[in-house]
mmCIF file of C-alpha atoms in Angstrom:
data_model
loop_
_atom_site.group_PDB
_atom_site.id
_atom_site.type_symbol
_atom_site.label_atom_id
_atom_site.label_comp_id
_atom_site.label_asym_id
_atom_site.label_seq_id
_atom_site.Cartn_x
_atom_site.Cartn_y
_atom_site.Cartn_z
ATOM 1 C CA MET A 1 37.224 -15.336 -20.356
ATOM 2 C CA LEU A 2 37.470 -18.764 -21.417
ATOM 3 C CA TYR A 3 35.397 -20.366 -18.812
ATOM 4 C CA LEU A 4 32.684 -17.478 -19.571
ATOM 5 C CA ARG A 5 32.675 -19.013 -23.189
ATOM 6 C CA LEU A 6 32.670 -22.434 -22.214
ATOM 7 C CA ALA A 7 29.604 -22.243 -19.782
ATOM 8 C CA TRP A 8 27.660 -20.053 -22.179
ATOM 9 C CA ARG A 9 28.079 -22.923 -25.072
ATOM 10 C CA ASN A 10 27.407 -25.508 -22.823
ATOM 11 C CA ILE A 11 24.116 -23.963 -22.098
ATOM 12 C CA TRP A 12 22.855 -23.776 -25.404
ATOM 13 C CA ARG A 13 24.457 -27.133 -26.404
ATOM 14 C CA ASN A 14 21.809 -29.030 -24.519
ATOM 15 C CA ARG A 15 18.940 -26.411 -25.049
ATOM 16 C CA ARG A 16 16.157 -28.639 -23.859
ATOM 17 C CA ARG A 17 18.186 -29.438 -20.560
ATOM 18 C CA SER A 18 18.665 -25.782 -19.739
ATOM 19 C CA LEU A 19 15.586 -24.353 -20.722
ATOM 20 C CA ILE A 20 13.641 -26.747 -18.170
ATOM 21 C CA THR A 21 16.281 -25.593 -15.370
ATOM 22 C CA MET A 22 15.408 -21.772 -16.556
ATOM 23 C CA PHE A 23 11.772 -22.621 -16.600
ATOM 24 C CA SER A 24 11.727 -23.862 -12.869
ATOM 25 C CA VAL A 25 13.610 -20.390 -12.305
ATOM 26 C CA ILE A 26 11.069 -18.166 -14.274
ATOM 27 C CA VAL A 27 7.777 -20.087 -12.824
ATOM 28 C CA ALA A 28 9.475 -19.426 -9.283
ATOM 29 C CA VAL A 29 9.881 -15.744 -10.028
ATOM 30 C CA LEU A 30 6.381 -15.327 -11.460
ATOM 31 C CA LEU A 31 4.737 -17.106 -8.594
ATOM 32 C CA ALA A 32 6.479 -14.910 -6.121
ATOM 33 C CA SER A 33 6.430 -11.655 -7.446
ATOM 34 C CA VAL A 34 2.759 -12.212 -8.078
ATOM 35 C CA MET A 35 1.714 -13.074 -5.110
ATOM 36 C CA ARG A 36 3.844 -10.253 -3.509
ATOM 37 C CA SER A 37 2.231 -7.805 -5.869
ATOM 38 C CA MET A 38 -1.071 -9.157 -4.738
ATOM 39 C CA GLN A 39 -0.454 -8.582 -1.351
ATOM 40 C CA GLU A 40 1.053 -5.215 -1.470
ATOM 41 C CA GLY A 41 -2.011 -4.107 -3.648
ATOM 42 C CA GLN A 42 -4.002 -4.882 -0.905
ATOM 43 C CA TYR A 43 -1.978 -2.852 1.633
ATOM 44 C CA ASP A 44 -1.680 -0.137 -0.826
ATOM 45 C CA MET A 45 -5.602 -0.182 -1.145
ATOM 46 C CA MET A 46 -6.140 -0.291 2.615
ATOM 47 C CA ILE A 47 -3.635 2.790 3.331
ATOM 48 C CA GLU A 48 -5.176 5.000 0.187
ATOM 49 C CA GLY A 49 -8.905 3.973 1.368
ATOM 50 C CA THR A 50 -7.961 4.940 4.978
ATOM 51 C CA VAL A 51 -5.428 7.449 4.609
ATOM 52 C CA GLY A 52 -4.849 8.814 1.127
ATOM 53 C CA THR A 53 -8.559 9.507 1.030
ATOM 54 C CA PHE A 54 -9.655 10.667 4.216
ATOM 55 C CA VAL A 55 -6.686 11.276 7.267
ATOM 56 C CA GLY A 56 -3.961 12.263 5.028
ATOM 57 C CA TYR A 57 -0.613 10.790 5.108
ATOM 58 C CA ILE A 58 0.279 14.236 7.191
ATOM 59 C CA GLN A 59 -1.381 16.234 9.388
ATOM 60 C CA VAL A 60 -0.490 19.969 11.505
ATOM 61 C CA GLN A 61 -2.379 20.060 14.553
ATOM 62 C CA GLN A 62 -2.103 22.104 17.747
ATOM 63 C CA GLU A 63 0.128 20.705 20.114
ATOM 64 C CA GLY A 64 -1.650 18.284 22.279
ATOM 65 C CA PHE A 65 -4.597 18.045 20.341
ATOM 66 C CA TRP A 66 -4.456 14.211 19.148
ATOM 67 C CA ASP A 67 -4.201 13.331 22.939
ATOM 68 C CA ASP A 68 -7.207 15.430 23.911
ATOM 69 C CA GLN A 69 -9.279 16.276 20.814
ATOM 70 C CA THR A 70 -11.642 18.978 21.949
ATOM 71 C CA LEU A 71 -12.146 22.435 20.123
ATOM 72 C CA ASP A 72 -10.508 24.197 22.764
ATOM 73 C CA ASN A 73 -7.033 22.657 21.251
ATOM 74 C CA SER A 74 -7.968 24.175 18.186
ATOM 75 C CA PHE A 75 -5.907 26.913 16.147
ATOM 76 C CA VAL A 76 -5.935 29.512 13.586
ATOM 77 C CA ALA A 77 -3.841 28.801 10.632
ATOM 78 C CA GLY A 78 -1.960 32.040 9.969
ATOM 79 C CA ASP A 79 -0.190 32.917 6.454
ATOM 80 C CA SER A 80 3.143 32.289 7.767
ATOM 81 C CA LEU A 81 2.428 28.755 8.848
ATOM 82 C CA LEU A 82 0.490 28.207 5.273
ATOM 83 C CA ALA A 83 3.545 29.629 3.742
ATOM 84 C CA ILE A 84 5.748 27.415 5.531
ATOM 85 C CA LEU A 85 3.408 24.039 4.184
ATOM 86 C CA ASN A 86 3.416 25.149 0.803
ATOM 87 C CA SER A 87 7.102 25.712 0.647
ATOM 88 C CA GLU A 88 7.766 21.905 0.830
ATOM 89 C CA LYS A 89 8.249 20.436 -2.418
ATOM 90 C CA GLU A 90 6.763 16.973 -1.810
ATOM 91 C CA VAL A 91 3.172 18.935 -0.550
ATOM 92 C CA SER A 92 1.107 19.205 -3.126
ATOM 93 C CA GLY A 93 -1.965 20.773 -1.303
ATOM 94 C CA VAL A 94 -3.064 21.812 2.179
ATOM 95 C CA VAL A 95 -6.441 20.841 3.431
ATOM 96 C CA PRO A 96 -7.815 22.842 6.542
ATOM 97 C CA ARG A 97 -10.799 20.915 8.817
ATOM 98 C CA ILE A 98 -12.337 21.611 11.799
ATOM 99 C CA GLN A 99 -13.612 18.556 13.315
ATOM 100 C CA SER A 100 -15.909 17.753 16.177
ATOM 101 C CA PHE A 101 -18.810 15.487 17.624
ATOM 102 C CA ALA A 102 -22.764 16.630 17.684
ATOM 103 C CA LEU A 103 -26.417 15.040 17.582
ATOM 104 C CA ALA A 104 -27.860 14.958 14.498
ATOM 105 C CA ALA A 105 -31.793 14.809 14.610
ATOM 106 C CA GLY A 106 -34.610 14.106 11.894
ATOM 107 C CA GLU A 107 -37.922 14.334 12.399
ATOM 108 C CA GLU A 108 -38.098 11.263 14.639
ATOM 109 C CA GLN A 109 -34.848 9.758 14.832
ATOM 110 C CA SER A 110 -31.381 11.162 15.993
ATOM 111 C CA ARG A 111 -28.008 9.775 15.991
ATOM 112 C CA PRO A 112 -24.469 10.821 17.157
ATOM 113 C CA ALA A 113 -22.521 12.307 14.038
ATOM 114 C CA MET A 114 -18.992 13.462 13.534
ATOM 115 C CA VAL A 115 -19.001 16.924 11.877
ATOM 116 C CA ILE A 116 -16.061 17.687 9.697
ATOM 117 C CA GLY A 117 -15.973 21.279 8.489
ATOM 118 C CA ILE A 118 -14.220 21.303 4.883
ATOM 119 C CA ASP A 119 -12.982 23.746 2.386
ATOM 120 C CA VAL A 120 -15.349 22.900 -0.710
ATOM 121 C CA GLU A 121 -12.256 23.467 -3.078
ATOM 122 C CA ALA A 122 -9.367 21.855 -1.055
ATOM 123 C CA GLU A 123 -11.159 18.830 0.146
ATOM 124 C CA LEU A 124 -11.202 17.805 -3.595
ATOM 125 C CA GLN A 125 -7.692 16.786 -3.152
ATOM 126 C CA LEU A 126 -8.374 14.284 -0.150
ATOM 127 C CA ILE A 127 -11.911 12.983 0.906
ATOM 128 C CA ASN A 128 -13.219 14.253 -2.742
ATOM 129 C CA PRO A 129 -16.878 14.478 -1.817
ATOM 130 C CA GLN A 130 -17.725 15.286 -5.460
ATOM 131 C CA GLU A 131 -16.756 11.953 -6.629
ATOM 132 C CA LYS A 132 -18.471 9.944 -3.642
ATOM 133 C CA LEU A 133 -22.019 11.532 -3.820
ATOM 134 C CA ARG A 134 -24.489 9.044 -3.737
ATOM 135 C CA SER A 135 -27.547 11.302 -4.419
ATOM 136 C CA GLY A 136 -27.963 14.987 -4.546
ATOM 137 C CA THR A 137 -25.184 17.794 -5.143
ATOM 138 C CA TYR A 138 -21.940 19.127 -3.889
ATOM 139 C CA PHE A 139 -21.405 22.482 -2.168
ATOM 140 C CA SER A 140 -21.367 25.661 -3.975
ATOM 141 C CA ASP A 141 -19.236 27.633 -1.444
ATOM 142 C CA ASN A 142 -18.151 27.507 1.918
ATOM 143 C CA ASN A 143 -20.882 29.664 3.464
ATOM 144 C CA GLU A 144 -23.827 27.160 2.088
ATOM 145 C CA GLN A 145 -26.137 26.444 4.914
ATOM 146 C CA ALA A 146 -26.252 22.774 4.064
ATOM 147 C CA VAL A 147 -24.710 19.287 4.712
ATOM 148 C CA LEU A 148 -23.301 16.183 3.134
ATOM 149 C CA LEU A 149 -24.638 12.940 5.038
ATOM 150 C CA GLY A 150 -22.860 9.527 5.115
ATOM 151 C CA LYS A 151 -25.272 7.213 3.140
ATOM 152 C CA ASP A 152 -26.234 5.117 6.181
ATOM 153 C CA LEU A 153 -26.632 8.016 8.454
ATOM 154 C CA LEU A 154 -29.384 9.043 6.142
ATOM 155 C CA SER A 155 -31.791 5.996 6.273
ATOM 156 C CA ARG A 156 -30.941 5.940 10.047
ATOM 157 C CA LEU A 157 -32.437 9.309 10.900
ATOM 158 C CA GLN A 158 -35.228 8.344 8.399
ATOM 159 C CA ILE A 159 -34.988 11.533 6.247
ATOM 160 C CA GLN A 160 -34.446 12.423 2.662
ATOM 161 C CA VAL A 161 -32.044 14.392 0.678
ATOM 162 C CA GLY A 162 -33.779 18.018 0.573
ATOM 163 C CA ASP A 163 -34.831 17.505 4.228
ATOM 164 C CA SER A 164 -33.657 19.456 6.903
ATOM 165 C CA VAL A 165 -31.431 18.127 9.885
ATOM 166 C CA VAL A 166 -31.202 19.793 13.619
ATOM 167 C CA MET A 167 -27.481 19.674 14.718
ATOM 168 C CA LEU A 168 -26.778 19.874 18.601
ATOM 169 C CA GLY A 169 -23.636 19.942 20.088
ATOM 170 C CA GLN A 170 -20.674 21.873 22.131
ATOM 171 C CA GLY A 171 -18.836 24.712 20.472
ATOM 172 C CA PHE A 172 -15.435 26.299 20.948
ATOM 173 C CA ARG A 173 -14.806 27.145 25.056
ATOM 174 C CA GLY A 174 -18.296 25.327 25.915
ATOM 175 C CA GLN A 175 -20.246 27.273 23.942
ATOM 176 C CA SER A 176 -23.672 25.936 22.458
ATOM 177 C CA ALA A 177 -23.688 24.721 19.155
ATOM 178 C CA THR A 178 -27.176 24.378 17.176
ATOM 179 C CA GLY A 179 -28.196 24.832 14.052
ATOM 180 C CA LEU A 180 -30.883 23.530 11.131
ATOM 181 C CA TYR A 181 -29.387 22.660 7.580
ATOM 182 C CA GLU A 182 -30.793 21.427 4.518
ATOM 183 C CA VAL A 183 -29.769 17.791 3.644
ATOM 184 C CA LYS A 184 -27.963 18.451 0.003
ATOM 185 C CA GLY A 185 -26.923 15.102 -0.834
ATOM 186 C CA THR A 186 -25.049 11.827 0.676
ATOM 187 C CA VAL A 187 -21.706 10.427 0.339
ATOM 188 C CA SER A 188 -19.980 7.086 0.476
ATOM 189 C CA VAL A 189 -16.520 6.723 2.273
ATOM 190 C CA PRO A 190 -14.662 3.681 2.446
ATOM 191 C CA ASN A 191 -15.323 3.239 5.968
ATOM 192 C CA ALA A 192 -18.533 1.379 7.179
ATOM 193 C CA GLU A 193 -18.435 2.823 10.511
ATOM 194 C CA LEU A 194 -18.046 6.528 8.890
ATOM 195 C CA ASN A 195 -20.949 5.964 6.574
ATOM 196 C CA LYS A 196 -22.971 5.429 9.723
ATOM 197 C CA SER A 197 -22.055 9.021 11.344
ATOM 198 C CA LEU A 198 -20.198 11.288 8.941
ATOM 199 C CA VAL A 199 -21.512 15.005 8.512
ATOM 200 C CA LEU A 200 -19.816 17.445 6.394
ATOM 201 C CA MET A 201 -20.168 20.611 6.369
ATOM 202 C CA PRO A 202 -18.557 23.533 4.013
ATOM 203 C CA LEU A 203 -15.904 25.106 6.468
ATOM 204 C CA GLN A 204 -17.112 28.512 7.210
ATOM 205 C CA THR A 205 -20.672 27.185 8.206
ATOM 206 C CA SER A 206 -19.247 24.958 10.356
ATOM 207 C CA GLN A 207 -17.271 27.429 12.306
ATOM 208 C CA TYR A 208 -19.845 29.267 12.709
ATOM 209 C CA PHE A 209 -21.841 26.439 14.198
ATOM 210 C CA LEU A 210 -19.327 25.567 16.610
ATOM 211 C CA ALA A 211 -18.551 29.202 17.434
ATOM 212 C CA ALA A 212 -15.006 29.026 16.417
ATOM 213 C CA PRO A 213 -14.704 31.669 13.608
ATOM 214 C CA ASN A 214 -11.314 31.221 11.639
ATOM 215 C CA ARG A 215 -10.366 28.097 13.566
ATOM 216 C CA LEU A 216 -8.733 24.582 12.432
ATOM 217 C CA THR A 217 -8.402 21.320 14.274
ATOM 218 C CA SER A 218 -6.011 19.848 11.422
ATOM 219 C CA LEU A 219 -4.224 20.950 8.469
ATOM 220 C CA SER A 220 -3.984 17.598 6.212
ATOM 221 C CA LEU A 221 -0.995 17.607 3.588
ATOM 222 C CA VAL A 222 -1.590 16.157 0.600
ATOM 223 C CA VAL A 223 2.009 14.609 -0.460
ATOM 224 C CA ASP A 224 3.277 13.503 -4.128
ATOM 225 C CA ASP A 225 5.141 10.511 -2.829
ATOM 226 C CA PRO A 226 4.031 8.684 0.441
ATOM 227 C CA GLY A 227 7.493 6.861 0.522
ATOM 228 C CA GLU A 228 9.133 10.785 1.295
ATOM 229 C CA ILE A 229 6.779 11.037 4.375
ATOM 230 C CA GLU A 230 9.679 10.958 7.132
ATOM 231 C CA SER A 231 11.784 13.199 5.228
ATOM 232 C CA THR A 232 8.922 15.922 4.962
ATOM 233 C CA ILE A 233 8.002 15.825 8.632
ATOM 234 C CA GLN A 234 11.902 16.215 9.789
ATOM 235 C CA GLN A 235 11.737 19.286 7.994
ATOM 236 C CA LEU A 236 8.520 20.781 8.659
ATOM 237 C CA GLU A 237 9.141 19.878 12.548
ATOM 238 C CA ALA A 238 12.377 21.922 11.800
ATOM 239 C CA LYS A 239 10.896 24.998 10.656
ATOM 240 C CA LEU A 240 7.967 24.743 12.962
ATOM 241 C CA SER A 241 10.110 23.941 15.947
ATOM 242 C CA ALA A 242 9.389 27.630 17.526
ATOM 243 C CA ALA A 243 5.599 27.240 17.428
ATOM 244 C CA ALA A 244 3.181 24.942 19.225
ATOM 245 C CA TYR A 245 2.241 22.516 16.541
ATOM 246 C CA ASP A 246 2.172 18.587 16.189
ATOM 247 C CA VAL A 247 2.929 17.428 12.478
ATOM 248 C CA MET A 248 2.070 14.179 12.514
ATOM 249 C CA SER A 249 2.283 10.791 10.269
ATOM 250 C CA TRP A 250 -0.399 8.514 9.321
ATOM 251 C CA GLU A 251 1.240 5.828 11.288
ATOM 252 C CA GLU A 252 0.965 7.771 14.588
ATOM 253 C CA MET A 253 -2.559 8.865 14.138
ATOM 254 C CA LEU A 254 -3.733 5.079 12.949
ATOM 255 C CA PRO A 255 -1.290 2.628 14.844
ATOM 256 C CA GLU A 256 -4.161 -0.053 14.610
ATOM 257 C CA LEU A 257 -4.080 0.188 10.707
ATOM 258 C CA GLN A 258 0.115 -0.063 10.723
ATOM 259 C CA GLN A 259 -0.109 -2.699 12.819
ATOM 260 C CA SER A 260 -2.671 -5.067 11.230
ATOM 261 C CA ILE A 261 -0.511 -4.575 7.912
ATOM 262 C CA GLU A 262 2.536 -5.580 9.733
ATOM 263 C CA ALA A 263 0.897 -8.691 11.346
ATOM 264 C CA ASP A 264 -0.584 -9.773 7.856
ATOM 265 C CA ARG A 265 2.758 -9.196 6.062
ATOM 266 C CA GLY A 266 4.328 -11.461 8.830
ATOM 267 C CA SER A 267 1.834 -14.117 8.074
ATOM 268 C CA SER A 268 2.304 -13.630 4.498
ATOM 269 C CA TYR A 269 5.809 -14.117 4.873
ATOM 270 C CA ILE A 270 5.372 -17.759 6.087
ATOM 271 C CA ILE A 271 3.436 -18.456 3.018
ATOM 272 C CA ILE A 272 6.342 -17.426 0.793
ATOM 273 C CA MET A 273 8.787 -18.916 2.652
ATOM 274 C CA ILE A 274 7.016 -22.365 2.271
ATOM 275 C CA LEU A 275 6.956 -21.292 -1.475
ATOM 276 C CA TYR A 276 10.882 -20.505 -1.514
ATOM 277 C CA VAL A 277 11.305 -23.964 -0.114
ATOM 278 C CA VAL A 278 9.326 -25.810 -2.679
ATOM 279 C CA VAL A 279 11.158 -23.644 -5.230
ATOM 280 C CA GLY A 280 14.424 -24.216 -3.975
ATOM 281 C CA PHE A 281 13.881 -28.372 -3.812
ATOM 282 C CA GLY A 282 12.476 -28.007 -7.576
ATOM 283 C CA ILE A 283 15.760 -26.116 -8.506
ATOM 284 C CA LEU A 284 17.725 -28.470 -6.650
ATOM 285 C CA GLY A 285 16.063 -31.507 -8.355
ATOM 286 C CA THR A 286 16.440 -29.858 -12.266
ATOM 287 C CA VAL A 287 20.212 -28.744 -11.585
ATOM 288 C CA LEU A 288 21.021 -32.168 -9.993
ATOM 289 C CA MET A 289 19.308 -33.716 -13.065
ATOM 290 C CA MET A 290 21.690 -31.650 -15.297
ATOM 291 C CA ILE A 291 24.706 -32.579 -13.363
ATOM 292 C CA THR A 292 23.706 -36.347 -13.571
ATOM 293 C CA GLU A 293 23.149 -36.481 -17.082
ATOM 294 C CA ARG A 294 26.877 -35.329 -17.924
ATOM 295 C CA SER A 295 28.434 -37.390 -15.658
ATOM 296 C CA TYR A 296 30.196 -39.220 -18.274
ATOM 297 C CA GLU A 297 31.177 -35.965 -19.606
ATOM 298 C CA PHE A 298 32.735 -34.867 -16.597
ATOM 299 C CA GLY A 299 34.601 -38.164 -16.205
ATOM 300 C CA VAL A 300 36.217 -37.684 -19.325
ATOM 301 C CA MET A 301 37.259 -34.007 -18.611
ATOM 302 C CA ILE A 302 39.152 -35.538 -15.374
ATOM 303 C CA SER A 303 40.566 -38.354 -17.049
ATOM 304 C CA ILE A 304 42.400 -36.224 -19.569
ATOM 305 C CA GLY A 305 43.629 -33.520 -16.872
ATOM 306 C CA THR A 306 41.091 -31.072 -16.564
ATOM 307 C CA PRO A 307 41.194 -29.913 -13.037
ATOM 308 C CA ARG A 308 38.358 -30.192 -10.824
ATOM 309 C CA MET A 309 37.902 -26.733 -9.662
ATOM 310 C CA ALA A 310 37.760 -25.948 -13.254
ATOM 311 C CA ILE A 311 34.646 -27.842 -13.828
ATOM 312 C CA ALA A 312 33.080 -26.957 -10.633
ATOM 313 C CA ALA A 313 34.063 -23.137 -11.766
ATOM 314 C CA ILE A 314 32.162 -23.947 -15.230
ATOM 315 C CA LEU A 315 29.332 -25.455 -13.829
ATOM 316 C CA GLY A 316 28.825 -22.822 -11.261
ATOM 317 C CA LEU A 317 28.857 -19.947 -14.015
ATOM 318 C CA GLU A 318 26.376 -22.229 -15.957
ATOM 319 C CA ILE A 319 23.837 -22.048 -13.115
ATOM 320 C CA LEU A 320 24.558 -18.190 -12.474
ATOM 321 C CA PHE A 321 23.814 -17.909 -16.563
ATOM 322 C CA ILE A 322 20.988 -19.773 -16.289
ATOM 323 C CA ALA A 323 19.781 -18.296 -12.373
ATOM 324 C CA LEU A 324 20.287 -14.564 -14.027
ATOM 325 C CA LEU A 325 18.235 -15.371 -17.604
ATOM 326 C CA GLY A 326 15.267 -16.961 -15.447
ATOM 327 C CA SER A 327 15.077 -14.247 -13.056
ATOM 328 C CA GLY A 328 15.135 -11.527 -16.005
ATOM 329 C CA VAL A 329 12.574 -13.035 -17.833
ATOM 330 C CA GLY A 330 10.541 -14.088 -14.905
ATOM 331 C CA ILE A 331 10.360 -10.534 -14.205
ATOM 332 C CA LEU A 332 9.107 -9.939 -17.505
ATOM 333 C CA PHE A 333 6.534 -12.413 -17.476
ATOM 334 C CA SER A 334 5.463 -11.085 -13.906
ATOM 335 C CA LEU A 335 5.006 -7.434 -14.953
ATOM 336 C CA PRO A 336 2.340 -7.861 -17.366
ATOM 337 C CA VAL A 337 0.215 -10.046 -15.186
ATOM 338 C CA ALA A 338 0.569 -7.457 -12.420
ATOM 339 C CA TRP A 339 -0.404 -4.678 -14.690
ATOM 340 C CA TYR A 340 -3.458 -6.431 -15.936
ATOM 341 C CA PHE A 341 -4.811 -6.844 -12.483
ATOM 342 C CA ASN A 342 -4.001 -3.216 -11.299
ATOM 343 C CA ILE A 343 -5.889 -2.052 -14.298
ATOM 344 C CA ASN A 344 -8.408 -4.644 -13.835
ATOM 345 C CA PRO A 345 -8.809 -5.574 -10.061
ATOM 346 C CA ILE A 346 -10.106 -8.267 -8.907
ATOM 347 C CA GLU A 347 -13.618 -7.550 -7.835
ATOM 348 C CA PHE A 348 -15.797 -9.330 -4.979
ATOM 349 C CA THR A 349 -19.453 -9.848 -4.901
ATOM 350 C CA GLY A 350 -22.109 -11.223 -2.251
ATOM 351 C CA GLU A 351 -20.761 -12.111 1.352
ATOM 352 C CA MET A 352 -17.175 -11.716 0.543
ATOM 353 C CA ALA A 353 -17.785 -8.126 -0.537
ATOM 354 C CA ALA A 354 -19.889 -7.705 2.750
ATOM 355 C CA VAL A 355 -17.012 -8.926 4.664
ATOM 356 C CA MET A 356 -14.398 -6.462 2.990
ATOM 357 C CA GLU A 357 -16.748 -3.389 3.468
ATOM 358 C CA SER A 358 -17.112 -4.401 7.051
ATOM 359 C CA TYR A 359 -13.730 -3.811 7.274
ATOM 360 C CA SER A 360 -13.911 -0.289 5.436
ATOM 361 C CA LEU A 361 -12.207 -2.019 2.234
ATOM 362 C CA GLU A 362 -13.162 -1.352 -1.063
ATOM 363 C CA PRO A 363 -14.761 -4.961 -2.478
ATOM 364 C CA TYR A 364 -11.854 -5.254 -5.103
ATOM 365 C CA LEU A 365 -8.133 -6.174 -4.891
ATOM 366 C CA PRO A 366 -5.598 -4.556 -7.295
ATOM 367 C CA PHE A 367 -2.077 -5.630 -7.630
ATOM 368 C CA SER A 368 0.745 -3.092 -6.925
ATOM 369 C CA LEU A 369 3.104 -2.121 -9.512
ATOM 370 C CA ASP A 370 6.101 -1.190 -7.522
ATOM 371 C CA PRO A 371 9.340 -1.875 -8.853
ATOM 372 C CA SER A 372 10.907 -3.304 -5.624
ATOM 373 C CA VAL A 373 8.111 -6.112 -5.217
ATOM 374 C CA PHE A 374 9.662 -7.799 -8.721
ATOM 375 C CA TYR A 375 13.235 -7.270 -8.306
ATOM 376 C CA ILE A 376 13.489 -8.238 -4.514
ATOM 377 C CA GLN A 377 11.379 -11.413 -5.469
ATOM 378 C CA ALA A 378 14.097 -12.080 -8.622
ATOM 379 C CA VAL A 379 17.227 -11.530 -6.283
ATOM 380 C CA ILE A 380 15.801 -13.717 -3.714
ATOM 381 C CA ILE A 381 15.067 -16.647 -6.249
ATOM 382 C CA PHE A 382 18.640 -15.758 -7.764
ATOM 383 C CA ILE A 383 20.160 -16.204 -4.412
ATOM 384 C CA ILE A 384 18.003 -19.537 -3.603
ATOM 385 C CA THR A 385 19.170 -20.819 -6.793
ATOM 386 C CA LEU A 386 22.874 -20.896 -6.086
ATOM 387 C CA LEU A 387 22.281 -21.920 -2.672
ATOM 388 C CA PHE A 388 20.495 -25.082 -3.718
ATOM 389 C CA SER A 389 23.070 -25.622 -6.679
ATOM 390 C CA PHE A 390 25.855 -25.693 -4.186
ATOM 391 C CA ILE A 391 24.895 -29.888 -3.260
ATOM 392 C CA PRO A 392 25.092 -30.677 -7.002
ATOM 393 C CA LEU A 393 28.420 -28.616 -7.571
ATOM 394 C CA LEU A 394 30.041 -30.370 -4.598
ATOM 395 C CA LYS A 395 29.229 -33.885 -6.266
ATOM 396 C CA ALA A 396 30.279 -32.780 -9.386
ATOM 397 C CA SER A 397 33.500 -31.693 -7.897
ATOM 398 C CA LYS A 398 34.181 -35.026 -6.201
ATOM 399 C CA LEU A 399 33.241 -37.146 -9.182
ATOM 400 C CA ASN A 400 35.681 -40.607 -9.476
ATOM 401 C CA PRO A 401 36.302 -40.484 -13.380
ATOM 402 C CA VAL A 402 36.362 -44.217 -13.579
ATOM 403 C CA LYS A 403 32.794 -44.783 -12.357
ATOM 404 C CA ALA A 404 31.693 -41.349 -13.893
ATOM 405 C CA MET A 405 32.527 -43.013 -17.596
ATOM 406 C CA ARG A 406 31.004 -46.509 -16.509
ATOM 407 C CA SER A 407 28.008 -44.792 -15.664
#
C-alpha cells in the first residue's frame, strides 16, 4: 500500500513529465483504435452489402442444392420446417426465394438474367427492393404479373419502365418456362455484376413461370446478432438432422468474400505492427527521459538505504498507472472519432467511387463501433508500454548512487 501511495504521488509531483508520457500512450491508443475501427468498418460494410442485404447470413436449402443449383433440387417448405426456423431465438425473419436463370428479351436486345422470386412482404427484411428502387414502383402482391430489373439490365435491353420484357428459360424438371411481364421499375443493389442481370419477380408469379408451384430453392434467415451464427446453425442442424436439408452460413456460400477479408486483414496487421513498433520506441524514449531526469533522486534513495527492488517496484507502479490512465483516456478519445465517422461515413467520388462500385462496394467508408476494436487496442498498447518500460526499469535498478548524484 505504501508503494502504491508513493507511486501515485510521484506521478503528479512532476505533472509535465507524467503528462508527456501519458500523452504518448493516449496518442498510440487513439491511432491504433481509429485505424482498426476504419478497417473493421470496411469489412462490416462488405459483409452487410453482400450478405446482410442479399444472400442472408444463414440459408436453408435442399440437400445438395449448393453443389448443383438447379430447380430439380428445390423443395416445398412445410409448416413444420417454418415453425422450427421461426422458433430460433436469434432468427427474426424467414425469407423464401426461388432462384433460376433465364433469358430476358426486349424488342431488340436480349441478355442472360438471374431470376429471383421473392415474397413481396418478407423480402423487405433482406434485399428490401422498395428501398433500392431507382425508378417505378414496388410490387403490390405475390401474384402481380410484373418484374423489377437491375438498373443496368434495363439499359442493356434498351427498354423503359412500363415496357414489357419476355422471359425464356427452363422450369422444374425440364419444363419450358416462358412469360411476358411488365417492367414495373428498376433497383440498384451494391453489386455491379448483379445490376446487369437481376430480375425480381413476385414469388407466386415466378413459381408459375418456372412450373414449380409452392417450391423454393432457399429460405434465407434474418438473424439479430451475426455473432451467433455458428450456434444458431448448430441448433438448426440438430433439429433438422432427420430431414434432407443443408443449413449453410454465408462463409460457406461465399468463401471468396471471407478469404478476401482475411487477406486484407492480414496485410493490415503488418501496417498496425509497424505502428506498434513506432509507438513502442516512442514510449521507450519518454520513459527513459523520465528515469534519466530522476537519476539524482534515485542515487540519494539508494545512498540512504532504500532497496533497489523497492525503487524498481515504485517505478513499475508509476508506469503501470500511467499506462492504465493513458489507455483509458485513449479509448475515451477514440470513441467520439469513430462514432462521428460511423454516423457521417467518408464518402468517395469520381474514380475512387467507380473503383469501389466495381468491387460491389458502396462508395463510402463507415467506421466500426464494435467495443472489442477499442479495448483490444488499449490492452495491446498497455502491454507494449510495460514491455518497452522494462529496459529503463532495469537501468534504474542498477544505478551507481555516486555517479547518479554527480549527474
